[in-house]
Short mmCIF file of C-alpha atoms in Angstrom, two decimals:
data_model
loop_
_atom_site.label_atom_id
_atom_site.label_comp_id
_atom_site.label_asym_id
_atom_site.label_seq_id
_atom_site.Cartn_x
_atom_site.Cartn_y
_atom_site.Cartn_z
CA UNK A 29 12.72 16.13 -4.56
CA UNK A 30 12.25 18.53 -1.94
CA UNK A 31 13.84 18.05 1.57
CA UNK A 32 17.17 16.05 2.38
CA UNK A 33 17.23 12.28 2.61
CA UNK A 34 18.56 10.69 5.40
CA UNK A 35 19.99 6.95 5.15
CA UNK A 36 17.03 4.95 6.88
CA UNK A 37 18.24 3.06 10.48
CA UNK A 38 15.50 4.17 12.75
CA UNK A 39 12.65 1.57 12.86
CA UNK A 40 13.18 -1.24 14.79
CA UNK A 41 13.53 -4.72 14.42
CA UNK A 42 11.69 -6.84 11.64
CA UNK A 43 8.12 -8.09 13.67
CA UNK A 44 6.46 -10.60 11.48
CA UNK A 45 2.65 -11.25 11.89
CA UNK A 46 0.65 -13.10 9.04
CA UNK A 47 -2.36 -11.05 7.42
CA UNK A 48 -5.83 -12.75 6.96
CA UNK A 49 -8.60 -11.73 5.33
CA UNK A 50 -12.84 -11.16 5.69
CA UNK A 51 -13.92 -14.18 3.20
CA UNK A 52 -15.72 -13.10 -0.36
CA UNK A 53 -18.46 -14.81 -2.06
CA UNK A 54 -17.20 -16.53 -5.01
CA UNK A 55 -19.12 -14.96 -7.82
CA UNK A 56 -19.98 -15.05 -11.92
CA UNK A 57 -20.06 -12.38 -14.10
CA UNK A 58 -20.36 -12.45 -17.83
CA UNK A 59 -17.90 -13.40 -19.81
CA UNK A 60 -15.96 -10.27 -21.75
CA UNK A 61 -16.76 -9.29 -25.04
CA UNK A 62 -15.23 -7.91 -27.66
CA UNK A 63 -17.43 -4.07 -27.47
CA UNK A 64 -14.79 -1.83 -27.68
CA UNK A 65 -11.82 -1.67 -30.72
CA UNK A 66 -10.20 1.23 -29.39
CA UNK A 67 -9.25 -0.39 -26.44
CA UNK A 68 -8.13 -3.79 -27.63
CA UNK A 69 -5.54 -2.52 -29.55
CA UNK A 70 -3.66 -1.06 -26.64
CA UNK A 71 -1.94 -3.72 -24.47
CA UNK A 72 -2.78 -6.52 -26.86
CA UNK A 73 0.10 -8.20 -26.01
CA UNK A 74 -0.31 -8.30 -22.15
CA UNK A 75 -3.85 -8.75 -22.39
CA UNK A 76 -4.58 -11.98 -19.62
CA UNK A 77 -6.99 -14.38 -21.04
CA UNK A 78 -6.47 -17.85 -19.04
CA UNK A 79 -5.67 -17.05 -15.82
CA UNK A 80 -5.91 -20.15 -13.73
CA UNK A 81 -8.91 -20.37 -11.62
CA UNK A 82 -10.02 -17.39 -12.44
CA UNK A 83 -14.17 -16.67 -12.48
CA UNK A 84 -15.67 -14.76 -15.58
CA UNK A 85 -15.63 -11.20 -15.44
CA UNK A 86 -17.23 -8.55 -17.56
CA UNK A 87 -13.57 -7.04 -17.99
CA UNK A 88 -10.20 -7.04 -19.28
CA UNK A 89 -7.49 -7.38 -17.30
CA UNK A 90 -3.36 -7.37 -18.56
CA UNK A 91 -0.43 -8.11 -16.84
CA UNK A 92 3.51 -7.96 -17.96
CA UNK A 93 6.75 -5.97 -17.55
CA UNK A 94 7.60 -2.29 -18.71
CA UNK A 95 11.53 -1.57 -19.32
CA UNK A 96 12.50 1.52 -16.89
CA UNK A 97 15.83 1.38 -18.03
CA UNK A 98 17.08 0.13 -21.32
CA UNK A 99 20.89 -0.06 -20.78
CA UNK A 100 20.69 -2.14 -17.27
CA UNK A 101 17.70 -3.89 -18.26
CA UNK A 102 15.81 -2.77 -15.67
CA UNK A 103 12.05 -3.52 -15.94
CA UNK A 104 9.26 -3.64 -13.34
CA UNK A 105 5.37 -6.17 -13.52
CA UNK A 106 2.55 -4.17 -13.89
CA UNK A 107 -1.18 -5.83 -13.20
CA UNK A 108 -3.76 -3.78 -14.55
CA UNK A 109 -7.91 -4.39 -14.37
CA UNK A 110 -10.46 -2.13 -16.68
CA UNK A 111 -13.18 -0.74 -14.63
CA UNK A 112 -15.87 -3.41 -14.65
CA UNK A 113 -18.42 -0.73 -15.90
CA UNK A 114 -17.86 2.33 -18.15
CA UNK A 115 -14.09 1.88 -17.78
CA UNK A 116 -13.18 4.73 -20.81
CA UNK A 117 -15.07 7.12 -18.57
CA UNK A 118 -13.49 6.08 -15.48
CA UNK A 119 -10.60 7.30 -13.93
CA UNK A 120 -7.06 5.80 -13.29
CA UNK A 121 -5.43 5.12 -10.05
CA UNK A 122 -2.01 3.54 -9.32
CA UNK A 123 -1.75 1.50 -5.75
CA UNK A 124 1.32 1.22 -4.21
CA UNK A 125 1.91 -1.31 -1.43
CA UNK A 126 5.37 -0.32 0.67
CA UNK A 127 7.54 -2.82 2.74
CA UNK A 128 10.07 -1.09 1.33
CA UNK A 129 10.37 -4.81 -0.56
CA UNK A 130 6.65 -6.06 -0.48
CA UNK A 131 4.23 -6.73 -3.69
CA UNK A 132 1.49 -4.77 -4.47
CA UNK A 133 0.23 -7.89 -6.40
CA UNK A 134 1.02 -10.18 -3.66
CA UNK A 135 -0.95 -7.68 -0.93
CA UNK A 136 -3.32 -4.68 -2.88
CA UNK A 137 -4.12 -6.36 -5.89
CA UNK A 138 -4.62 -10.27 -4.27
CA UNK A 139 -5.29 -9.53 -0.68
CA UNK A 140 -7.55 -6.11 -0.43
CA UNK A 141 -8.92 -4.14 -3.35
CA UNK A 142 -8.40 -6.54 -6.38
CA UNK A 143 -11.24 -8.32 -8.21
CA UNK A 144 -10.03 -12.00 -7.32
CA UNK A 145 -8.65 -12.93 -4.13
CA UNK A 146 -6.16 -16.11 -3.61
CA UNK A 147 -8.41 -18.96 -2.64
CA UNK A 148 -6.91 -20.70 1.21
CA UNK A 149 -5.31 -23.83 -1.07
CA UNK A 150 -3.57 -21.65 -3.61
CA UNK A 151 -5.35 -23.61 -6.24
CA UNK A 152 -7.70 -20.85 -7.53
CA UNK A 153 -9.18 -17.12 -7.29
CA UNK A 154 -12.20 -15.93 -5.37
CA UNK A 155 -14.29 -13.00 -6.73
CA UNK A 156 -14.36 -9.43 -4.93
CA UNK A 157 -17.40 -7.94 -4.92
CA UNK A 158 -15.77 -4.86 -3.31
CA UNK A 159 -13.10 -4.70 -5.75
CA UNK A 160 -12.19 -0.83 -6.39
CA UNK A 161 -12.10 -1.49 -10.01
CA UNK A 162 -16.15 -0.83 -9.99
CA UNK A 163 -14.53 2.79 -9.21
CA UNK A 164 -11.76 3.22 -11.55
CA UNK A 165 -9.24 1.75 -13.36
CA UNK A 166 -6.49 -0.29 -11.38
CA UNK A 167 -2.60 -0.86 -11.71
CA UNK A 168 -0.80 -2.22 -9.29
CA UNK A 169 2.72 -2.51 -9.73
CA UNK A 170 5.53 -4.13 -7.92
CA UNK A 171 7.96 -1.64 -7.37
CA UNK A 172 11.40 -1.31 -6.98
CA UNK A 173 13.25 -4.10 -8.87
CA UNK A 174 13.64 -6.96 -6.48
CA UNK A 175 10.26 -6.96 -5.52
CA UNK A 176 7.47 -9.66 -6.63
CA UNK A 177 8.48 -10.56 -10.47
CA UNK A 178 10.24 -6.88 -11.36
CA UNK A 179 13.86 -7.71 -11.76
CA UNK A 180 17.29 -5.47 -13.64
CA UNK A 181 19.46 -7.08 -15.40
CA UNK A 182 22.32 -4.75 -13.59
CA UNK A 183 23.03 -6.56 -10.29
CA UNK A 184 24.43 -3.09 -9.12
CA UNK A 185 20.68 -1.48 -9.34
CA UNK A 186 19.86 -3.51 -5.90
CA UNK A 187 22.67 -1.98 -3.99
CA UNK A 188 20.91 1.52 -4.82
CA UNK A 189 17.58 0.42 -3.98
CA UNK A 190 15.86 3.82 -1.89
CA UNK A 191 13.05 6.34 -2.01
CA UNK A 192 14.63 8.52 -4.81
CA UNK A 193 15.42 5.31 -6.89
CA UNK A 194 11.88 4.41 -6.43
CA UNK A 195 10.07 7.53 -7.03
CA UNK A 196 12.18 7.88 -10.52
CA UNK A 197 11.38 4.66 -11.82
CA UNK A 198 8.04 4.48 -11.22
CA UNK A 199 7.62 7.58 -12.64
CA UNK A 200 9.38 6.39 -15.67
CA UNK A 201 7.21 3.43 -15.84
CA UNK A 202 4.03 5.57 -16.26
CA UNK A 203 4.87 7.04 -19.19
CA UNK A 204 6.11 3.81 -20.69
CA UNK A 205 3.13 1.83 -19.69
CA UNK A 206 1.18 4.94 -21.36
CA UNK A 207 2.71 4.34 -24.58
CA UNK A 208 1.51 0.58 -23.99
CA UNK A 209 -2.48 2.41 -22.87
CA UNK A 210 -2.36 5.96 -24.89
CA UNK A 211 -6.08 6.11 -23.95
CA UNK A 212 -5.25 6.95 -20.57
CA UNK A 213 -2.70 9.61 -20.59
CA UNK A 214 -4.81 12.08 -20.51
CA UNK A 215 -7.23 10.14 -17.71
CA UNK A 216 -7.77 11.40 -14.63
CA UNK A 217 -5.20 10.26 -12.28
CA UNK A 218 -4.78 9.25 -8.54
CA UNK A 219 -2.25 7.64 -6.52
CA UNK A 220 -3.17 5.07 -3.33
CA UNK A 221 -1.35 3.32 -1.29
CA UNK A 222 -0.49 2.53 1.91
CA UNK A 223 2.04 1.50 5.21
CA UNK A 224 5.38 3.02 3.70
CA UNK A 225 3.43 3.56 1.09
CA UNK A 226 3.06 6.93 2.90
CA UNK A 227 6.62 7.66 1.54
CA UNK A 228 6.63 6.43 -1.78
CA UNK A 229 2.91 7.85 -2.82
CA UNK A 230 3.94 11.55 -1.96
CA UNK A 231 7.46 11.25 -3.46
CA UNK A 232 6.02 10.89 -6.53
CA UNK A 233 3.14 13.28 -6.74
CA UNK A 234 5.68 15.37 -5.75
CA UNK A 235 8.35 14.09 -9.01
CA UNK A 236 4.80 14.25 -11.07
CA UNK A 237 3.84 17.65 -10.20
CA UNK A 238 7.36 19.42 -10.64
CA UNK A 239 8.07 17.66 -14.24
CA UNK A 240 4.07 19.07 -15.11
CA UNK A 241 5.94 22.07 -15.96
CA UNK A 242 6.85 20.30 -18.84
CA UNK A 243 3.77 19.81 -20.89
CA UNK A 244 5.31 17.15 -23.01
CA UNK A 245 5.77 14.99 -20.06
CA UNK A 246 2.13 16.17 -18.34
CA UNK A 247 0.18 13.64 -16.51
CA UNK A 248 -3.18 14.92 -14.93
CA UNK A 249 -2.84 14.20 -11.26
CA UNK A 250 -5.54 15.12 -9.16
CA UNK A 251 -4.82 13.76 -5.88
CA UNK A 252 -3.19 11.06 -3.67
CA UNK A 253 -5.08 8.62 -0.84
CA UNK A 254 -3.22 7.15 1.76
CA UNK A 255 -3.91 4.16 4.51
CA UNK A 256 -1.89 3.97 8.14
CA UNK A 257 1.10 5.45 6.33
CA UNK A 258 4.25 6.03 7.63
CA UNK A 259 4.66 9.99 7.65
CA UNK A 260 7.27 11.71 9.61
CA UNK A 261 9.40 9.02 11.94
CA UNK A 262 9.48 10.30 14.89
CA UNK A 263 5.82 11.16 15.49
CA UNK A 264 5.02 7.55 14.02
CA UNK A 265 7.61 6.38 16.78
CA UNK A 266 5.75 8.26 19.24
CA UNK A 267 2.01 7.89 18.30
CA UNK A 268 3.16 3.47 18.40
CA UNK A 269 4.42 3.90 21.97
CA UNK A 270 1.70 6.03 23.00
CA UNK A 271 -1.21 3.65 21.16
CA UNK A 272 0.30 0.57 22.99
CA UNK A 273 0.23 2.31 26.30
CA UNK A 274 -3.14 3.47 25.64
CA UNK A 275 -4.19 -0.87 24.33
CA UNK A 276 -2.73 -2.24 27.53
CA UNK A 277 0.02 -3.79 25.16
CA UNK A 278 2.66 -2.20 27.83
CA UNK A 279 2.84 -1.57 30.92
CA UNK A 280 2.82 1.89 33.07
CA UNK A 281 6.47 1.32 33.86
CA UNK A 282 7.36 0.86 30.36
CA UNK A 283 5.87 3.80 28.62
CA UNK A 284 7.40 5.99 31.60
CA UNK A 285 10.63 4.88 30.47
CA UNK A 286 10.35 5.49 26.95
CA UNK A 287 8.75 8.70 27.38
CA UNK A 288 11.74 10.12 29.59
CA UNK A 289 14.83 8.23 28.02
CA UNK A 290 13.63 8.34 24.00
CA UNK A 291 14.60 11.18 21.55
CA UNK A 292 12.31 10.03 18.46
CA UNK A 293 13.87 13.38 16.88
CA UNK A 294 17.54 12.82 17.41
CA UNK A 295 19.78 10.99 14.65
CA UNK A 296 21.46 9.00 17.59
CA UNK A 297 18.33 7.49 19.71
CA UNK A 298 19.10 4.07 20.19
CA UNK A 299 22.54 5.10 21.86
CA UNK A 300 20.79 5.33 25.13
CA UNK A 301 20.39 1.90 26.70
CA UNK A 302 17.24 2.12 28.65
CA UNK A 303 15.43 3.36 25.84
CA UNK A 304 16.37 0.60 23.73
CA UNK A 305 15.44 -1.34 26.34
CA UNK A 306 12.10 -0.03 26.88
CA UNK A 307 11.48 -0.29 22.61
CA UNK A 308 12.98 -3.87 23.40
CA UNK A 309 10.25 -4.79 25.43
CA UNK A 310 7.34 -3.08 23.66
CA UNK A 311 8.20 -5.17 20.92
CA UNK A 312 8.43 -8.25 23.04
CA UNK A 313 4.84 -7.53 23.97
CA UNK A 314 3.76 -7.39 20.34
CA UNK A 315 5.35 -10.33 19.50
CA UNK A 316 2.50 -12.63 21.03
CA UNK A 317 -0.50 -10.94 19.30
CA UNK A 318 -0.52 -9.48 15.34
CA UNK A 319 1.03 -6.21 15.73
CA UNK A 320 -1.48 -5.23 12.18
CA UNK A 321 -4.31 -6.28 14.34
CA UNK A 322 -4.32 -6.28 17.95
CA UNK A 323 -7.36 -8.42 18.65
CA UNK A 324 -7.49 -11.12 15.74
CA UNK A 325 -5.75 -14.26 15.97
CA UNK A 326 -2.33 -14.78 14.33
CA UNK A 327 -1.06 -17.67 11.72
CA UNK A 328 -0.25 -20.77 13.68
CA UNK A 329 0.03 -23.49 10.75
CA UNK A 330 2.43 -21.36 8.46
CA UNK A 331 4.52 -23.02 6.09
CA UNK A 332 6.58 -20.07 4.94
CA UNK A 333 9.35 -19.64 7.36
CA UNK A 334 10.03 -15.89 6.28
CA UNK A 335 6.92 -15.14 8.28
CA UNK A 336 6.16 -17.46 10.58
CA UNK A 337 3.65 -15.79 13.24
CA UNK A 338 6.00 -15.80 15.89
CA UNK A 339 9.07 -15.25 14.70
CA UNK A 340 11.31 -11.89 15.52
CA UNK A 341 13.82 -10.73 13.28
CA UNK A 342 16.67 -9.02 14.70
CA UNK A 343 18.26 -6.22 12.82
CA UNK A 344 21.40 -4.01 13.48
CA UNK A 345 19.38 -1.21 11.99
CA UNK A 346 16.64 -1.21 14.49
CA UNK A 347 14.01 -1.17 11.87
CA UNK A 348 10.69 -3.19 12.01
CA UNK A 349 9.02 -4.55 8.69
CA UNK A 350 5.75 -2.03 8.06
CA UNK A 351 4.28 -5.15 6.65
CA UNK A 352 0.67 -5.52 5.49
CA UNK A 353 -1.33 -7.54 7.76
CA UNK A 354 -4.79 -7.89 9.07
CA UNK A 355 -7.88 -9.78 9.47
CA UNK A 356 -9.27 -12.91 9.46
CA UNK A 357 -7.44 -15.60 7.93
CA UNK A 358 -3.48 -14.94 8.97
CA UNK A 359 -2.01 -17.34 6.67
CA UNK A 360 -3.08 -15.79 3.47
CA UNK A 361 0.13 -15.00 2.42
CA UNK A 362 1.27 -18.44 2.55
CA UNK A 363 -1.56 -18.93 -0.30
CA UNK A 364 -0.81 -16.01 -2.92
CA UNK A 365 3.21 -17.59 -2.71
CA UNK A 366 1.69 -21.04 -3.57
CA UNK A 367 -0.26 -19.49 -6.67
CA UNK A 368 1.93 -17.10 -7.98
CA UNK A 369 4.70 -19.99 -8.04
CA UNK A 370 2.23 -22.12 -10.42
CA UNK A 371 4.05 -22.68 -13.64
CA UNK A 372 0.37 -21.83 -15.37
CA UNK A 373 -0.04 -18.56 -13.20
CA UNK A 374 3.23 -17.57 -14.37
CA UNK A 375 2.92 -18.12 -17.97
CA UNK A 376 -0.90 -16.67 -17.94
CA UNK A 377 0.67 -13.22 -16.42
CA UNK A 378 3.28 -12.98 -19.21
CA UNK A 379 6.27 -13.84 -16.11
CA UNK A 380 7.78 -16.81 -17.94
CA UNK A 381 7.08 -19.52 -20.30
CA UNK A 382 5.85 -21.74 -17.46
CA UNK A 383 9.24 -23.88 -17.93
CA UNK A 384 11.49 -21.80 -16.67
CA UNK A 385 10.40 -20.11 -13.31
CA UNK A 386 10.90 -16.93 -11.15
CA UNK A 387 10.95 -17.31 -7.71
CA UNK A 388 8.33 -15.26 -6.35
CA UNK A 389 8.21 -13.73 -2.43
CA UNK A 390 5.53 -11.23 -1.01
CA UNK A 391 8.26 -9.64 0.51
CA UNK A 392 11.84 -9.38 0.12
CA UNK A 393 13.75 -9.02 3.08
CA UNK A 394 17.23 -8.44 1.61
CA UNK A 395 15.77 -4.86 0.09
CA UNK A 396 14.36 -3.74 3.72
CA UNK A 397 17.05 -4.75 5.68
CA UNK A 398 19.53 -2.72 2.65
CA UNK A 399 17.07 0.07 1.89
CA UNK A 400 19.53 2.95 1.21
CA UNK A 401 17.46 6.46 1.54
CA UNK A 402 14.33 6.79 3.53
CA UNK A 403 13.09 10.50 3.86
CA UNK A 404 12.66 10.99 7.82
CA UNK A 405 9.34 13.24 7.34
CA UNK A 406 7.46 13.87 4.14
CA UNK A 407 5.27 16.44 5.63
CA UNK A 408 7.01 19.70 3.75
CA UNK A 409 5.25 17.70 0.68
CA UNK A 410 2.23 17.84 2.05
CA UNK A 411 2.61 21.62 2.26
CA UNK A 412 3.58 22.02 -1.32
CA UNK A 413 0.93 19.76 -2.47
CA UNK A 414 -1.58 21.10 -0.85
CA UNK A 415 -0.42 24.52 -1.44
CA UNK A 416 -0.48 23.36 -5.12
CA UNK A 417 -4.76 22.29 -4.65
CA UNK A 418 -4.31 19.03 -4.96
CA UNK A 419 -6.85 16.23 -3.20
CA UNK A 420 -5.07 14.53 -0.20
CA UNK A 421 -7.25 11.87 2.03
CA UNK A 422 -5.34 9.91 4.61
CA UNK A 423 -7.40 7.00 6.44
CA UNK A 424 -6.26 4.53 9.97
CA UNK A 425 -7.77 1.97 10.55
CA UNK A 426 -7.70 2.22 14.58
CA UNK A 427 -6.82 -1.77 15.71
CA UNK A 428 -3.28 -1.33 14.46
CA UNK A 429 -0.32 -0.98 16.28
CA UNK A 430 2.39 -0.76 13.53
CA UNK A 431 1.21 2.73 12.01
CA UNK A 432 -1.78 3.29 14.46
CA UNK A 433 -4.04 6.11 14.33
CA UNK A 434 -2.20 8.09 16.87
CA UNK A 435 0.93 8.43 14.78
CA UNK A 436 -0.90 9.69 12.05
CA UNK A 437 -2.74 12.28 14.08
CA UNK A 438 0.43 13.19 15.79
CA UNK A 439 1.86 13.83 12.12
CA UNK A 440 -0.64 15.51 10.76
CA UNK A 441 -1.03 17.98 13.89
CA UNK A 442 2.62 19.42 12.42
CA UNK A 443 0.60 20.68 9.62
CA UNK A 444 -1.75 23.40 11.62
CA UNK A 445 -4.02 23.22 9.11
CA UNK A 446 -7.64 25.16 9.68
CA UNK A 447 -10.37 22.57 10.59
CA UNK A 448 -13.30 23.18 8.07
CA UNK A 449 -15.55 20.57 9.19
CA UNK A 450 -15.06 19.69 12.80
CA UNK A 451 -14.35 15.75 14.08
CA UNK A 452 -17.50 13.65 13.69
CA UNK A 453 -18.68 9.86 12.74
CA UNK A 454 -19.53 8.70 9.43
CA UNK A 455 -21.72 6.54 8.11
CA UNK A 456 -21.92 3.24 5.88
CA UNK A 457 -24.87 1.05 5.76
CA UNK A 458 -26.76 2.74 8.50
CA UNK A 459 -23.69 1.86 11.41
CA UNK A 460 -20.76 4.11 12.00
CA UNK A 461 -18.13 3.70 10.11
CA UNK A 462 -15.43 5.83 11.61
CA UNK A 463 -14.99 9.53 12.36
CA UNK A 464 -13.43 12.06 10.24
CA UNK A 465 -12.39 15.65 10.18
CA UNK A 466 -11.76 17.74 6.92
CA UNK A 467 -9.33 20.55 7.07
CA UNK A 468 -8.52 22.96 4.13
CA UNK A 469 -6.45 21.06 1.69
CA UNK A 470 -6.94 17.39 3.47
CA UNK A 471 -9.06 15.03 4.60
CA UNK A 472 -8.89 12.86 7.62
CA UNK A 473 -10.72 9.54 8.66
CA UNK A 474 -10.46 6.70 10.95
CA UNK A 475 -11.64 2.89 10.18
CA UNK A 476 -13.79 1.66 13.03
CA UNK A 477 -12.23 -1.48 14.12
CA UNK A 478 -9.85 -2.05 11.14
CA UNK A 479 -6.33 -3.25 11.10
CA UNK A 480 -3.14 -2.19 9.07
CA UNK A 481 -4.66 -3.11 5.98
CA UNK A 482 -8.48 -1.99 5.81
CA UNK A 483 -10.09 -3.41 2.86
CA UNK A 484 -9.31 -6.58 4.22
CA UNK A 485 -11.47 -5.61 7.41
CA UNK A 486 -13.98 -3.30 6.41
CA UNK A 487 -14.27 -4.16 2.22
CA UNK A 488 -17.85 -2.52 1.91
CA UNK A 489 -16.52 0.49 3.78
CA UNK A 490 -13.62 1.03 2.33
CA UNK A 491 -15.16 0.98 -1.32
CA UNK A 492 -17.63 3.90 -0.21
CA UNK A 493 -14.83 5.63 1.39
CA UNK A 494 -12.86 5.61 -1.90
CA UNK A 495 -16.06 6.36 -4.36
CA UNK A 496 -16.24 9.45 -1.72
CA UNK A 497 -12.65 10.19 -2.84
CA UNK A 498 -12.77 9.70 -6.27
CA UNK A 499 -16.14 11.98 -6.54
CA UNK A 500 -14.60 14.51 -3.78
CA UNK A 501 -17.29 14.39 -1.86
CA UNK A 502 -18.06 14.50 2.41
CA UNK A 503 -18.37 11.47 3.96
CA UNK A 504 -21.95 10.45 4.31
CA UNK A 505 -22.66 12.30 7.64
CA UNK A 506 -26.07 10.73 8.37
CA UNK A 507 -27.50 6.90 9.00
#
């Protein structure tokens, strides 16, 4: 898999904030039909057809488990929606949420880019009108075991749990779930994702690409997207110090410090005490606002006491939970764990008969805090992949502080890659957007006034900005 792994004990403390979300118009659609044999066949069985609250939809949707691993019954929950329009023409993209230990249900698939969004009881689903799947083909998955409803059977498999682990049985999932969808083996096929996300995503393009040589295991990947991912730890160390600095989060005195006590590049940095202390209290400061989203308001009525608004989480690994938060209702996660929970939600998704429940989390804590292999840079991937002409876009929204726009800029400077269209805004619905710079082999762009999680903030924007992807096309340069 390309460079050496490094047991992951460099981010700091577990900061929990609570996401929220720009509210969608509840709409109707017509009902599905029965138009097209080819595809009903495939995924019969995990085909989702009363899905509580739900609103009608033009499209299919299925949801259930693929095995990754016969002997230690090891299987991981899939969600996937058809395009709503021309979906056999359409290309498929896999989105990836990170944590490590958070649901891509729970977050991409309920929170950002999914057609129905949790409504603020729990008791039903709002539709997207921004969903991606007017785009392409989604599947979300909740990846590694332990996380959402994937589960093993092997109680060993979570004391494993890392990036290689990942990478391998996600990529064994695909071709499983393609013997479930043979239609789309042979799709066009992208990989998004996001927070650390930015690890997992180009581990496996890179696992996909190398077994390509094989052309009995071929899958046609095209490309990989990525949102405020984490990159290469210490300039995502120092582009989070820097932004907070630069947002009046810290003070003068404080950034001074960490600039001339940290090493972000040595194996040993929190031996020194007055850089801890200096990290200590640049977490302390983002503590009282959402880290995700410097200038919305945080969760004050949560219920959920895993991530309670103002809660800190100390950790002996000095890490801090890359969660997925944002926007404008904070205490949205506290109403996907509600629905997901529902006997009737559980049963509709093919989790359980609806007697006998799993105990679903949006996170789980125990696989951050025990993650075993996290690669410290993934940036010699980005060489070979580009190298190896595939499409790479990476996107920041610029109002977070977790994985803010400086890190990424600060990781993607190691590249050197020639500038082929020089830094400049673009453009949605006559109003700037962002700005974005395209270099040979990758695209840049920044989120005007988004948070960790951009769809959330900027849902109209961040559909363009994907149809730009998917079509490989510049940004729209003009009003």
């Amino acid at each position: 898999m390309g460079t050496t792994v490094q047991v992951m004990g460099f981010l700091g403390w577990v900061l929990l904030a609570l996401i929220a979300i720009v509210p969608f118009v509840t709409a109707r659609h017509r009902p599905w039909s029965h138009t097209n044999k080819q595809v009903t066949i495939q995924g019969s069985e995990d085909l989702v057809t009363e899905l509580p609250g739900q609103p009608e939809v033009g499209f299919r949707h299925y949801a259930g488990y693929v095995t990754v691993n016969e002997k230690n019954g090891r299987a991981l929950f899939y969600w996937f929606y058809e395009a709503s329009i021309q979906s056999m023409e359409k290309p498929l993209v896999l989105w990836l949420n990170g944590g490590p230990g958070c649901s891509s249900v729970g977050y991409g698939a309920t929170q950002e880019i999914g057609p129905f969004i949790v409504d603020t009881d729990g008791s039903g689903l709002k539709f997207n009108p921004y969903s991606w799947n007017t785009e392409a083909n989604m599947l979300f998955l909740e990846s590694p075991v332990g996380v959402g409803f994937s589960y093993s059977n092997t109680t060993t498999d979570y004391d494993i749990l890392g990036d290689s682990f990942t990478a391998n049985n996600t990529y064994n999932f695909l071709h499983n779930w393609f013997k479930k969808f043979p239609t789309y083996r042979s799709r066009n096929f992208y990989i998004a994702g996001e927070s650390y996300a930015g690890k997992y995503v180009p581990e496996l393009a890179e696992l996909i690409y190398d077994m390509n040589k094989d052309p009995s295991l071929y899958i046609n990947l095209k490309g990989f997207m990525l949102g405020n991912p984490e990159t290469s730890d210490s300039h995502d160390w120092r582009g989070m110090v820097d932004y907070a600095w630069s947002h009046a989060v810290i003070s003068d005195e404080t950034h001074k410090i960490i600039q001339d006590t940290c090493n972000f590049d040595s194996n040993d940095t929190w031996s020194n005490i007055s850089c801890r202390n200096g990290v200590d209290e640049l977490l302390n400061q983002y503590k009282e606002i959402d880290i995700y989203s410097l200038y919305t308001s945080v969760c004050t009525n949560s219920t959920n006491s895993d991530n309670g608004s103002m809660q800190v989480m100390f950790n002996s690994k000095f890490k801090m939970m890359p969660r997925i938060m944002g926007g404008y209702d904070p205490c949205l996660d506290d109403y996907a764990k509600t629905y997901y929970n529902r006997p009737d939600v559980q049963k509709a998704l093919h989790v359980s008969d609806g007697l006998q429940l799993k105990n679903w989390s949006i996170c789980n804590y125990t696989i951050f805090r025990e993650w075993s292999e996290s690669r410290p840079s993934i940036l010699p991937i980005y060489k070979k992949l580009i190298e190896a002409g595939l499409r790479i876009w990476v996107y920041s929204g610029d109002t977070d502080g977790r994985v803010p726009v400086l890190s990424t800029r600060y990781s993607l400077s190691v590249l050197e890659l020639p500038i082929t269209r020089a830094w400049r805004p673009w453009y949605h619905q006559k109003q700037v957007s962002g700005w974005f710079q395209e270099y040979k082999g990758l695209t840049f762009a920044t989120f005007r006034g988004a948070g960790h999680a951009v769809p959330i903030f900027k849902p109209s924007e961040s559909l363009a900005f994907f149809a730009s992807f998917l079509a490989g096309e510049t940004l729209p340069l003009e009003r």
